[in-house]
Coordinates of C-alpha atoms and ligand atoms in Angstrom, one line a residue:
X1 CA 15.2 -5.1 -23.7
X2 CA 18.4 -4.7 -21.6
X3 CA 18.4 -6.4 -18.2
X4 CA 15.8 -5.0 -15.8
X5 CA 17.2 -3.3 -12.7
X6 CA 16.8 -5.3 -9.5
X7 CA 14.4 -3.6 -7.1
X8 CA 14.0 -3.9 -3.3
X9 CA 10.5 -2.8 -2.2
X10 CA 10.0 -1.8 1.4
X11 CA 6.6 -1.7 3.1
X12 CA 5.3 -2.0 6.6
X13 CA 2.3 -4.1 5.5
X14 CA 1.4 -6.7 2.9
X15 CA -2.1 -7.9 2.1
X16 CA -1.5 -11.2 0.4
X17 CA -4.0 -13.6 1.9
X18 CA -7.1 -12.7 3.9
X19 CA -6.2 -14.5 7.1
X20 CA -2.5 -13.6 7.0
X21 CA -2.9 -10.5 9.0
X22 CA 0.2 -8.6 7.9
X23 CA -2.0 -5.8 6.5
X24 CA -4.2 -3.0 7.7
X25 CA -5.7 -1.5 4.5
X26 CA -5.1 -0.1 1.1
X27 CA -1.4 0.4 1.4
X28 CA -0.8 -3.2 2.2
X29 CA -3.3 -4.4 -0.4
X30 CA -1.3 -2.5 -3.0
X31 CA 2.0 -3.9 -1.8
X32 CA 0.6 -7.5 -1.8
X33 CA -0.9 -7.1 -5.3
X34 CA 2.4 -5.6 -6.5
X35 CA 4.5 -8.6 -5.3
X36 CA 2.0 -11.0 -6.8
X37 CA 2.2 -9.3 -10.2
X38 CA 6.0 -9.1 -10.0
X39 CA 6.0 -12.9 -9.5
X40 CA 3.6 -13.4 -12.4
X41 CA 5.7 -11.3 -14.7
X42 CA 9.0 -12.6 -13.3
X43 CA 10.3 -9.2 -12.6
X44 CA 13.4 -9.0 -10.4
X45 CA 11.7 -7.5 -7.4
X46 CA 12.2 -8.4 -3.7
X47 CA 9.8 -7.3 -1.0
X48 CA 10.9 -6.5 2.5
X49 CA 8.4 -6.4 5.3
X50 CA 7.8 -7.4 8.9
X51 CA 6.4 -10.6 10.4
X52 CA 3.9 -9.2 12.7
X53 CA 3.2 -11.3 15.8
X54 CA -0.3 -9.9 16.1
X55 CA -0.6 -7.7 13.1
X56 CA -3.5 -5.3 12.9
X57 CA -6.3 -5.8 15.4
X58 CA -9.5 -7.5 14.6
X59 CA -12.5 -5.3 15.2
X60 CA -15.9 -6.5 16.5
X61 CA -19.1 -4.7 17.4
X62 CA -20.2 -4.8 21.1
X63 CA -23.7 -6.1 20.9
X64 CA -25.0 -3.9 23.7
X65 CA -23.5 -0.5 22.9
X66 CA -23.0 -1.0 19.1
X67 CA -19.5 0.4 19.5
X68 CA -16.5 -1.2 17.8
X69 CA -13.7 -2.7 20.0
X70 CA -10.4 -4.1 19.0
X71 CA -9.0 -7.6 19.7
X72 CA -5.5 -8.9 19.2
X73 CA -4.5 -12.5 18.6
X74 CA -1.1 -14.2 18.4
X75 CA -0.8 -15.4 14.8
X76 CA 1.2 -18.3 13.6
X77 CA 2.3 -18.7 10.0
X78 CA 3.8 -22.2 9.7
X79 CA 4.3 -21.8 6.0
X80 CA 7.0 -19.2 6.4
X81 CA 10.5 -20.5 5.6
X82 CA 13.5 -20.0 7.9
X83 CA 16.3 -18.4 5.8
X84 CA 18.8 -19.0 8.6
X85 CA 19.8 -15.4 8.3
X86 CA 20.0 -13.2 11.3
X87 CA 21.0 -9.5 11.5
X88 CA 21.0 -6.9 14.2
X89 CA 20.2 -3.2 14.7
X90 CA 21.1 -1.1 17.6
X91 CA 18.0 0.4 19.1
X92 CA 18.2 2.5 22.3
X93 CA 21.7 1.3 22.8
X94 CA 21.2 -2.4 22.7
X95 CA 21.5 -4.8 19.9
X96 CA 18.2 -6.1 18.7
X97 CA 18.4 -9.3 16.8
X98 CA 16.3 -9.8 13.7
X99 CA 15.4 -13.1 12.2
X100 CA 14.7 -13.2 8.5
X101 CA 11.8 -15.3 7.1
X102 CA 10.9 -16.0 3.5
X103 CA 7.3 -15.9 2.3
X104 CA 6.7 -18.6 -0.3
X105 CA 3.0 -19.2 -0.6
X106 CA -0.2 -17.7 -2.1
X107 CA 1.5 -16.7 -5.3
X108 CA 4.3 -14.8 -3.6
X109 CA 7.8 -16.1 -3.4
X110 CA 9.8 -12.8 -3.3
X111 CA 9.1 -11.4 0.1
X112 CA 11.4 -11.4 3.2
X113 CA 9.9 -10.8 6.6
X114 CA 11.8 -9.5 9.6
X115 CA 11.0 -10.7 13.1
X116 CA 12.4 -9.6 16.5
X117 CA 10.3 -12.1 18.5
X118 CA 13.3 -14.5 19.0
X119 CA 15.5 -15.8 21.8
X120 CA 18.3 -13.5 22.7
X121 CA 16.1 -10.4 22.6
X122 CA 14.7 -8.8 25.8
X123 CA 11.0 -8.8 26.3
X124 CA 10.5 -5.3 25.0
X125 CA 12.6 -5.9 21.9
X126 CA 10.6 -9.1 21.2
X127 CA 7.5 -6.9 20.9
X128 CA 8.8 -4.5 18.4
X129 CA 7.3 -6.6 15.6
X130 CA 4.2 -7.2 17.7
X131 CA 1.4 -4.9 16.4
X132 CA 1.3 -3.3 13.0
X133 CA 1.9 0.5 13.4
X134 CA 2.0 0.2 17.2
X135 CA 0.6 2.9 19.5
X136 CA 3.5 5.2 20.6
X137 CA 6.0 7.3 18.7
X138 CA 8.9 5.4 20.1
X139 CA 7.4 2.0 19.2
X140 CA 6.8 3.2 15.7
X141 CA 10.4 4.4 15.3
X142 CA 11.7 1.1 16.6
X143 CA 9.5 -0.8 14.1
X144 CA 10.7 1.5 11.2
X145 CA 14.3 0.9 12.3
X146 CA 13.8 -2.8 12.0
X147 CA 12.1 -2.5 8.6
X148 CA 14.6 0.0 7.1
X149 CA 17.9 -0.6 8.7
X150 CA 17.3 -4.3 9.4
X151 CA 15.9 -4.6 5.9
X152 CA 19.0 -3.3 4.1
X153 CA 21.2 -5.5 6.4
X154 CA 19.0 -8.5 5.7
X155 CA 19.4 -7.9 1.9
X156 CA 23.1 -7.7 2.3
X157 CA 23.2 -10.9 4.3
X158 CA 21.1 -12.7 1.7
X159 CA 23.6 -11.6 -1.0
X160 CA 21.5 -8.8 -2.6
X161 CA 22.7 -5.5 -3.8
X162 CA 19.6 -4.0 -5.5
X163 CA 19.8 -1.2 -8.1
X164 CA 16.7 0.5 -6.8
X165 CA 15.1 0.9 -3.3
X166 CA 11.4 1.6 -3.5
X167 CA 9.9 3.0 -0.4
X168 CA 6.2 2.4 -0.2
X169 CA 5.3 5.2 2.2
X170 CA 7.8 7.1 4.4
X171 CA 7.8 4.3 7.0
X172 CA 10.8 2.9 5.1
X173 CA 13.0 6.0 5.3
X174 CA 15.6 4.5 7.7
X175 CA 16.6 2.2 4.9
X176 CA 17.9 5.4 3.2
X177 CA 19.8 6.3 6.5
X178 CA 21.5 2.9 6.3
X179 CA 22.4 3.4 2.7
X180 CA 24.0 6.7 3.8
X181 CA 25.8 5.1 6.7
X182 CA 27.3 2.4 4.4
X183 CA 28.8 5.1 2.2
X184 CA 30.0 7.3 5.1
X185 CA 31.7 4.2 6.7
X186 CA 34.0 3.9 3.7
X187 CA 34.9 7.6 4.0
X188 CA 32.4 9.5 1.9
X189 CA 31.2 12.9 3.2
X190 CA 27.6 13.2 4.4
X191 CA 26.7 15.5 1.4
X192 CA 28.1 13.1 -1.1
X193 CA 26.5 10.0 0.6
X194 CA 23.2 11.8 0.6
X195 CA 23.5 12.7 -3.1
X196 CA 24.4 9.2 -4.1
X197 CA 21.8 7.5 -2.0
X198 CA 19.1 9.7 -3.6
X199 CA 20.0 8.1 -6.9
X200 CA 19.1 4.7 -5.5
X201 CA 15.8 5.6 -3.9
X202 CA 12.2 6.0 -5.3
X203 CA 9.2 6.8 -3.2
X204 CA 5.5 6.3 -3.3
X205 CA 3.5 8.7 -1.2
X206 CA -0.1 7.9 -0.3
X207 CA -1.9 10.1 2.1
X208 CA -3.4 13.4 1.2
X209 CA -4.4 14.0 4.8
X210 CA -1.8 16.0 6.5
X211 CA -2.2 14.3 9.9
X212 CA -1.6 11.0 8.2
X213 CA 2.0 12.0 7.5
X214 CA 4.1 10.9 10.5
X215 CA 6.6 13.1 12.3
X216 CA 8.9 12.7 15.3
X217 CA 11.0 15.0 17.5
X218 CA 14.6 14.8 16.2
X219 CA 15.7 14.1 19.8
X220 CA 13.8 10.7 19.6
X221 CA 15.9 9.7 16.5
X222 CA 19.0 10.7 18.4
X223 CA 18.5 8.7 21.6
X224 CA 17.1 5.7 19.8
X225 CA 20.0 5.6 17.4
X226 CA 18.0 6.0 14.2
X227 CA 20.4 8.7 13.1
X228 CA 23.1 6.1 12.5
X229 CA 26.1 8.0 11.0
X230 CA 24.3 11.4 10.9
X231 CA 24.5 14.4 13.2
X232 CA 21.4 16.1 14.4
X233 CA 22.0 19.1 12.1
X234 CA 22.3 16.7 9.1
X235 CA 19.0 15.0 10.0
X236 CA 17.4 18.4 10.2
X237 CA 18.4 19.2 6.7
X238 CA 16.6 16.1 5.5
X239 CA 13.3 16.2 7.4
X240 CA 13.2 19.3 9.7
X241 CA 12.4 19.3 13.4
X242 CA 10.1 17.7 14.2
X243 CA 11.2 15.3 11.5
X244 CA 8.5 14.7 8.9
X245 CA 8.9 11.2 7.4
X246 CA 7.3 12.3 4.1
X247 CA 9.4 15.4 3.8
X248 CA 12.6 13.3 4.6
X249 CA 11.7 10.7 2.0
X250 CA 11.0 13.4 -0.6
X251 CA 14.5 14.7 0.0
X252 CA 16.1 11.3 -0.1
X253 CA 14.6 10.0 -3.4
X254 CA 15.4 10.7 -7.0
X255 CA 11.7 10.6 -7.9
X256 CA 8.4 10.2 -6.2
X257 CA 4.9 9.2 -7.2
X258 CA 1.4 10.0 -6.1
X259 CA -1.1 7.2 -6.6
X260 CA -3.5 8.9 -9.0
X261 CA -3.4 11.9 -11.3
X262 CA -5.6 14.0 -9.0
X263 CA -3.5 12.9 -6.0
X264 CA -0.4 14.1 -7.9
X265 CA -2.0 17.6 -8.0
X266 CA -2.9 17.4 -4.3
X267 CA 0.5 16.1 -3.2
X268 CA 2.3 18.8 -5.2
X269 CA 0.2 21.5 -3.5
X270 CA 0.7 19.9 -0.1
X271 CA 4.5 19.7 -0.3
X272 CA 5.0 22.8 -2.4
X273 CA 7.1 24.5 0.2
X274 CA 9.6 21.6 0.6
X275 CA 12.8 22.7 -1.0
X276 CA 15.0 20.1 -2.6
X277 CA 12.3 17.5 -2.9
X278 CA 12.1 15.0 -5.7
X279 CA 9.6 15.5 -8.4
X280 CA 6.2 14.0 -7.6
X281 CA 4.7 12.3 -10.7
X282 CA 1.4 10.5 -10.9
X283 CA 1.2 6.7 -11.3
X284 CA -2.3 5.5 -10.6
X285 CA -2.6 2.4 -8.6
X286 CA -3.9 -0.9 -10.0
X287 CA -5.0 -4.3 -8.7
X288 CA -3.8 -7.9 -9.2
X289 CA -6.6 -9.1 -11.4
X290 CA -6.5 -12.8 -10.6
X291 CA -6.8 -12.1 -6.9
X292 CA -9.9 -9.9 -7.1
X293 CA -11.8 -10.4 -10.3
X294 CA -14.2 -13.1 -11.4
X295 CA -12.6 -14.6 -14.4
X296 CA -15.9 -15.7 -15.9
X297 CA -17.2 -12.2 -15.8
X298 CA -14.1 -10.9 -17.5
X299 CA -14.4 -13.5 -20.2
X300 CA -18.1 -12.8 -20.8
X301 CA -17.4 -9.0 -21.1
X302 CA -14.5 -9.6 -23.4
X303 CA -16.6 -11.7 -25.7
X304 CA -19.8 -9.8 -25.3
X305 CA -21.7 -9.4 -28.7
X306 CA -24.8 -7.6 -27.5
X307 CA -27.0 -10.7 -28.3
X308 CA -29.9 -11.6 -25.9
X309 CA -28.0 -14.7 -25.0
X310 CA -24.9 -12.8 -24.0
X311 CA -26.9 -10.4 -21.9
X312 CA -28.7 -13.3 -20.1
X313 CA -25.5 -15.1 -19.5
X314 CA -23.8 -12.0 -18.0
X315 CA -26.7 -11.1 -15.8
X316 CA -27.0 -14.7 -14.6
X317 CA -23.4 -14.8 -13.7
X318 CA -23.8 -11.5 -11.8
X319 CA -26.8 -13.0 -9.9
X320 CA -24.6 -16.0 -9.0
X321 CA -22.1 -13.6 -7.5
X322 CA -24.8 -11.6 -5.8
X323 CA -26.4 -14.7 -4.3
X324 CA -23.0 -15.9 -3.0
X325 CA -22.6 -12.6 -1.3
X326 CA -26.2 -12.8 0.1
X327 CA -25.4 -16.2 1.6
X328 CA -22.1 -15.0 2.9
X329 CA -24.0 -12.1 4.7
X330 CA -26.6 -14.5 6.0
X331 CA -24.0 -16.8 7.5
X332 CA -22.3 -13.9 9.2
X333 CA -25.3 -12.0 10.4
X334 CA -28.5 -14.0 10.0
X335 CA -29.9 -11.3 7.7
X336 CA -31.3 -12.6 4.3
X337 CA -31.1 -9.9 1.7
X338 CA -33.3 -10.0 -1.5
X339 CA -31.5 -10.8 -4.8
X340 CA -34.1 -8.8 -6.7
X341 CA -33.4 -5.5 -4.8
X342 CA -30.7 -3.1 -5.7
X343 CA -27.7 -3.8 -3.5
X344 CA -25.3 -1.0 -2.5
X345 CA -21.9 -2.1 -1.3
X346 CA -19.7 0.1 0.8
X347 CA -16.6 -1.0 2.5
X348 CA -13.6 1.0 3.5
X349 CA -11.8 2.2 6.6
X350 CA -14.2 4.2 8.7
X351 CA -12.1 7.4 8.5
X352 CA -14.3 10.5 8.9
X353 CA -13.3 12.0 5.5
X354 CA -14.7 8.8 3.8
X355 CA -18.2 9.7 5.2
X356 CA -19.5 6.1 5.4
X357 CA -22.8 7.3 6.8
X358 CA -23.4 10.1 4.3
X359 CA -26.3 8.3 2.7
X360 CA -28.2 8.4 6.1
X361 CA -27.9 12.2 6.4
X362 CA -31.7 12.6 5.8
X363 CA -34.1 10.0 7.1
X364 CA -36.9 11.3 5.0
X365 CA -34.9 10.4 1.9
X366 CA -33.5 7.0 2.8
X367 CA -36.3 5.5 4.8
X368 CA -38.9 5.0 2.1
X369 CA -36.2 3.5 -0.2
X370 CA -35.2 1.0 2.4
X371 CA -38.7 0.2 3.6
X372 CA -40.3 -0.1 0.2
X373 CA -37.7 -2.6 -1.0
X374 CA -36.0 -0.3 -3.5
X375 CA -32.6 -0.4 -1.8
X376 CA -30.5 -2.5 0.5
X377 CA -27.0 -1.6 1.7
X378 CA -24.1 -3.6 3.0
X379 CA -21.3 -1.9 4.9
X380 CA -18.0 -3.1 6.2
X381 CA -14.9 -1.3 7.6
X382 CA -12.8 -0.9 10.7
X383 CA -12.0 2.4 12.4
X384 CA -8.6 3.1 13.7
X385 CA -8.3 2.0 17.3
X386 CA -7.6 5.6 18.4
X387 CA -10.0 7.3 16.1
X388 CA -13.1 8.2 18.1
X389 CA -14.6 10.0 15.0
X390 CA -14.3 6.8 13.0
X391 CA -15.7 4.7 15.8
X392 CA -18.7 7.0 16.0
X393 CA -19.4 6.5 12.3
X394 CA -19.3 2.7 12.7
X395 CA -21.7 2.9 15.7
X396 CA -24.0 5.2 13.6
X397 CA -24.2 2.5 10.9
X398 CA -24.8 -0.2 13.4
X399 CA -27.7 1.9 14.7
X400 CA -29.1 1.9 11.2
X401 CA -28.9 -1.9 10.9
X402 CA -31.1 -2.0 14.0
X403 CA -33.6 0.5 12.6
X404 CA -33.7 -1.2 9.2
X405 CA -32.9 -4.8 10.0
X406 CA -34.0 -6.3 6.7
X407 CA -32.2 -3.9 4.4
X408 CA -29.0 -2.5 6.1
X409 CA -26.2 -4.8 7.3
X410 CA -22.8 -4.2 8.7
X411 CA -20.1 -6.9 8.5
X412 CA -17.7 -6.6 11.3
X413 CA -13.9 -7.2 11.1
X414 CA -13.4 -6.1 7.5
X415 CA -10.7 -8.1 5.7
X416 CA -9.7 -9.1 2.2
X417 CA -12.3 -11.9 2.0
X418 CA -15.1 -9.4 2.8
X419 CA -13.6 -7.0 0.3
X420 CA -13.6 -9.6 -2.3
X421 CA -17.1 -10.8 -1.7
X422 CA -18.5 -7.2 -1.7
X423 CA -16.7 -6.1 -4.8
X424 CA -18.1 -9.1 -6.7
X425 CA -21.6 -9.4 -5.5
X426 CA -22.9 -5.9 -5.0
X427 CA -24.8 -4.1 -7.8
X428 CA -23.2 -0.8 -7.2
X429 CA -20.1 0.4 -5.4
X430 CA -20.6 3.6 -3.5
X431 CA -17.7 5.9 -2.7
X432 CA -18.3 9.3 -1.2
X433 CA -15.1 10.8 0.3
X434 CA -14.6 14.5 0.7
X435 CA -12.7 15.4 -2.4
X436 CA -9.6 15.4 -2.8
X437 CA -8.8 13.3 0.3
X438 CA -9.1 9.8 -1.3
X439 CA -5.7 9.2 -2.8
X440 CA -6.6 6.3 -5.1
X441 CA -9.3 3.8 -3.9
X442 CA -8.5 0.5 -5.4
X443 CA -11.7 -1.2 -4.1
X444 CA -13.5 0.7 -6.9
X445 CA -11.2 -0.9 -9.5
X446 CA -12.1 -4.4 -8.1
X447 CA -15.8 -3.6 -8.3
X448 CA -15.5 -2.1 -11.8
X449 CA -13.8 -5.2 -13.2
X450 CA -16.4 -7.4 -11.7
X451 CA -19.2 -5.4 -13.4
X452 CA -20.2 -3.8 -10.1
X453 CA -21.0 -0.2 -11.2
X454 CA -19.2 2.6 -9.4
X455 CA -21.3 5.5 -8.1
X456 CA -18.6 7.8 -6.8
X457 CA -17.4 11.3 -6.1
X458 CA -14.8 12.3 -8.6
X459 CA -11.9 11.5 -6.4
X460 CA -8.9 9.2 -6.4
X461 CA -8.7 7.1 -9.6
X462 CA -12.3 7.7 -10.6
X463 CA -11.9 10.9 -12.6
X464 CA -9.5 9.0 -14.9
X465 CA -12.0 6.2 -15.6
X466 CA -15.5 7.6 -15.2
X467 CA -17.7 8.0 -18.3
X468 CA -20.9 9.1 -16.6
X469 CA -23.9 6.9 -17.5
X470 CA -21.7 4.7 -19.7
X471 CA -19.4 2.7 -17.3
X472 CA -20.7 4.0 -14.0
X473 CA -21.7 7.3 -12.5
X474 CA -20.1 10.3 -10.8
X475 CA -21.8 12.7 -8.5
X476 CA -20.7 16.0 -7.0
X477 CA -19.1 17.2 -10.2
X478 CA -15.7 17.6 -8.5
X479 CA -17.0 19.9 -5.8
X480 CA -14.5 20.8 -3.1
X481 CA -15.1 22.8 0.0
X482 CA -12.9 22.9 3.1
X483 CA -16.0 23.7 5.1
X484 CA -17.0 20.2 5.9
X485 CA -20.7 20.9 6.6
X486 CA -21.1 22.7 3.3
X487 CA -19.3 20.0 1.5
X488 CA -21.4 17.3 3.0
X489 CA -24.6 19.2 2.2
X490 CA -23.6 19.6 -1.4
X491 CA -22.5 16.1 -2.0
X492 CA -25.5 14.6 -0.2
X493 CA -27.8 16.5 -2.6
X494 CA -25.8 15.2 -5.5
X495 CA -26.0 11.6 -4.2
X496 CA -29.7 11.8 -3.8
X497 CA -30.0 13.1 -7.4
X498 CA -27.9 10.4 -9.0
X499 CA -29.6 7.6 -7.1
X500 CA -33.2 8.7 -7.7
X501 CA -32.8 10.0 -11.2
X502 CA -30.3 7.6 -12.7
X503 CA -29.2 4.6 -10.7
X504 CA -32.5 3.4 -9.3
X505 CA -34.5 3.9 -12.5
X506 CA -31.9 2.2 -14.7
X507 CA -31.7 -0.8 -12.4
X508 CA -35.4 -1.4 -12.3
X509 CA -36.6 -0.1 -15.6
X510 CA -33.8 -0.5 -18.0
X511 CA -31.9 -3.7 -17.3
X512 CA -30.6 -3.8 -20.8
X513 CA -28.8 -0.5 -20.3
X514 CA -27.5 -1.7 -16.9
X515 CA -26.0 -4.8 -18.5
X516 CA -24.4 -2.7 -21.2
X517 CA -22.9 -0.5 -18.5
X518 CA -21.5 -3.5 -16.7
X519 CA -19.8 -4.6 -19.9
X520 CA -18.4 -1.1 -20.4
X521 CA -17.3 -0.9 -16.8
X522 CA -15.3 -4.2 -17.1
X523 CA -13.8 -3.5 -20.5
X524 CA -12.9 0.1 -20.0
X525 CA -11.0 -0.6 -16.7
X526 CA -9.4 -4.0 -16.9
X527 CA -6.3 -3.0 -18.9
X528 CA -5.7 0.5 -17.5
X529 CA -6.0 -0.5 -13.8
X530 CA -4.3 -3.8 -13.7
X531 CA -1.1 -4.2 -11.7
X532 CA 0.9 -5.0 -14.8
X533 CA 0.4 -1.5 -16.1
X534 CA 1.6 -0.1 -12.8
X535 CA 4.7 -2.2 -12.7
X536 CA 5.6 -1.2 -16.2
X537 CA 5.1 2.5 -15.3
X538 CA 7.3 2.1 -12.2
X539 CA 10.0 0.6 -14.5
X540 CA 9.7 3.2 -17.2
X541 CA 9.2 6.3 -15.2
X542 CA 11.0 5.6 -11.9
X543 CA 13.3 2.5 -11.8
X544 CA 15.1 3.1 -15.0
X545 CA 15.3 6.8 -14.6
Ligands
LIG1 C1 -9.1 -3.3 -1.7 C2 -9.1 -3.2 -0.3 C3 -8.7 -2.0 0.3 C4 -8.3 -0.7 -0.5 O1 -9.4 -0.2 -1.1 P1 -9.9 1.3 -0.8 O2 -10.8 1.6 -2.0 O3 -8.7 2.2 -0.8 O4 -10.6 1.3 0.5 C5 -8.6 -1.9 1.7 N1 -8.9 -3.0 2.5 C6 -9.3 -4.2 1.9 C7 -9.6 -5.3 2.8 C8 -9.4 -4.3 0.5 O5 -9.7 -5.5 0.0

């Protein structure tokens, strides 16, 4: 093979190590897994991100009200290496200095982190890299200017001139503005600089929820200086006014990808009217297997020969993982779950479309199962600090833990460690978003490779992997309805059906089939949804295009 192109990967967040709080959720987990796999495979990829002083907030439950509240801590990461490099970006008419750190730990040695919390910056500038995603439009733009503009300048100062710039979400768009500025500075016209920059940029879009796609009044870009070399009318050609970051990035990239095949269809519908956008292909996400998957489980499934001995061994290993989870839950909450009872795991951001509390829709259905020792459920997940709907969902679940204290638990302050424990030790992994709002859903891949059977709506990655009754279960048959009440009603009936007619009877009455399904789950998913496959697809279909 000819020499691989060098790639600079830009992302606001990276999930590398549970207590290194440079991540909020799935986007960061993907970015962290991507860099780890790039290191494993020795691919010429450099990550660019931000050293968040506080990162994303912790979230705890108020014991009296049962409502979640957010807490921010100053984080120190003494393992980061000082590169000695400093660059600056003009934000709101003053030079903001940016220090560049190198991350070289936890299996990642190819990540540079930008930091404005340094001497020489005024108080406000020092807080630009304070809280991941921030609270206000202006704060967000300043953060994105540091990431994008500061990021390209940092690469130059470090001596890098990458062939490809990969923007993981539209947050990185200003890196494209800097690439345009570099060209205009040496005399190129805006049109030509735009055209040539497009050839350097590829884009991964994530959110199929329209509100999740950030936009800003153009005036804000102008007075903050994010426009760099461009006039207002030129900016407008890129992203409209208000300026939509996703639209702008679609017009400033040579190719884009959605994060699952169904998401490709959704994203193409969503952005159909955007003229001059790059083609949106589907490259389904994957996970860094050594980070998330129990190696023993993988081995046992690979060598599984159907003998009684192999079955026993695999089941025993699963029980070890389940007991480890049960102890973990006991240490955190004081609740002791029963290893013989079917354990449902559910952890994800408490966004309303994910419907974390769907299973509680009808008490007459759930109560006997919980009280008669047929089911126990463990939840985890944070709501966005400004999302009252999400907070209500968390508090509803907390209410259920009070009503059914022996069989429903909620683990506060969801993080990578909780994610890892739950996707190893649960019996099934429940996922019930309103289709098609789940872009990919990598937690289901973690579960599947650990032999934790997915019970999921056909959304995100699951339509590509699901063989119903063979390696997991689907429910809802791909139903979509924009009327949320109708959609919830339909999907809840389907969930009841699959649980009572298939999942519960198989678990209690046909352990042999269950174990076979675990093996099928692991073996059918491990190659297709590992990060190595994703990297190779990025190279084949985007980077070398
Ligand atoms: C895996 C993981 C995610 C992403 O999974 P989803 O299925 O998209 O929710 C988010 N947060 C944490 C902590 C994870 O471990």
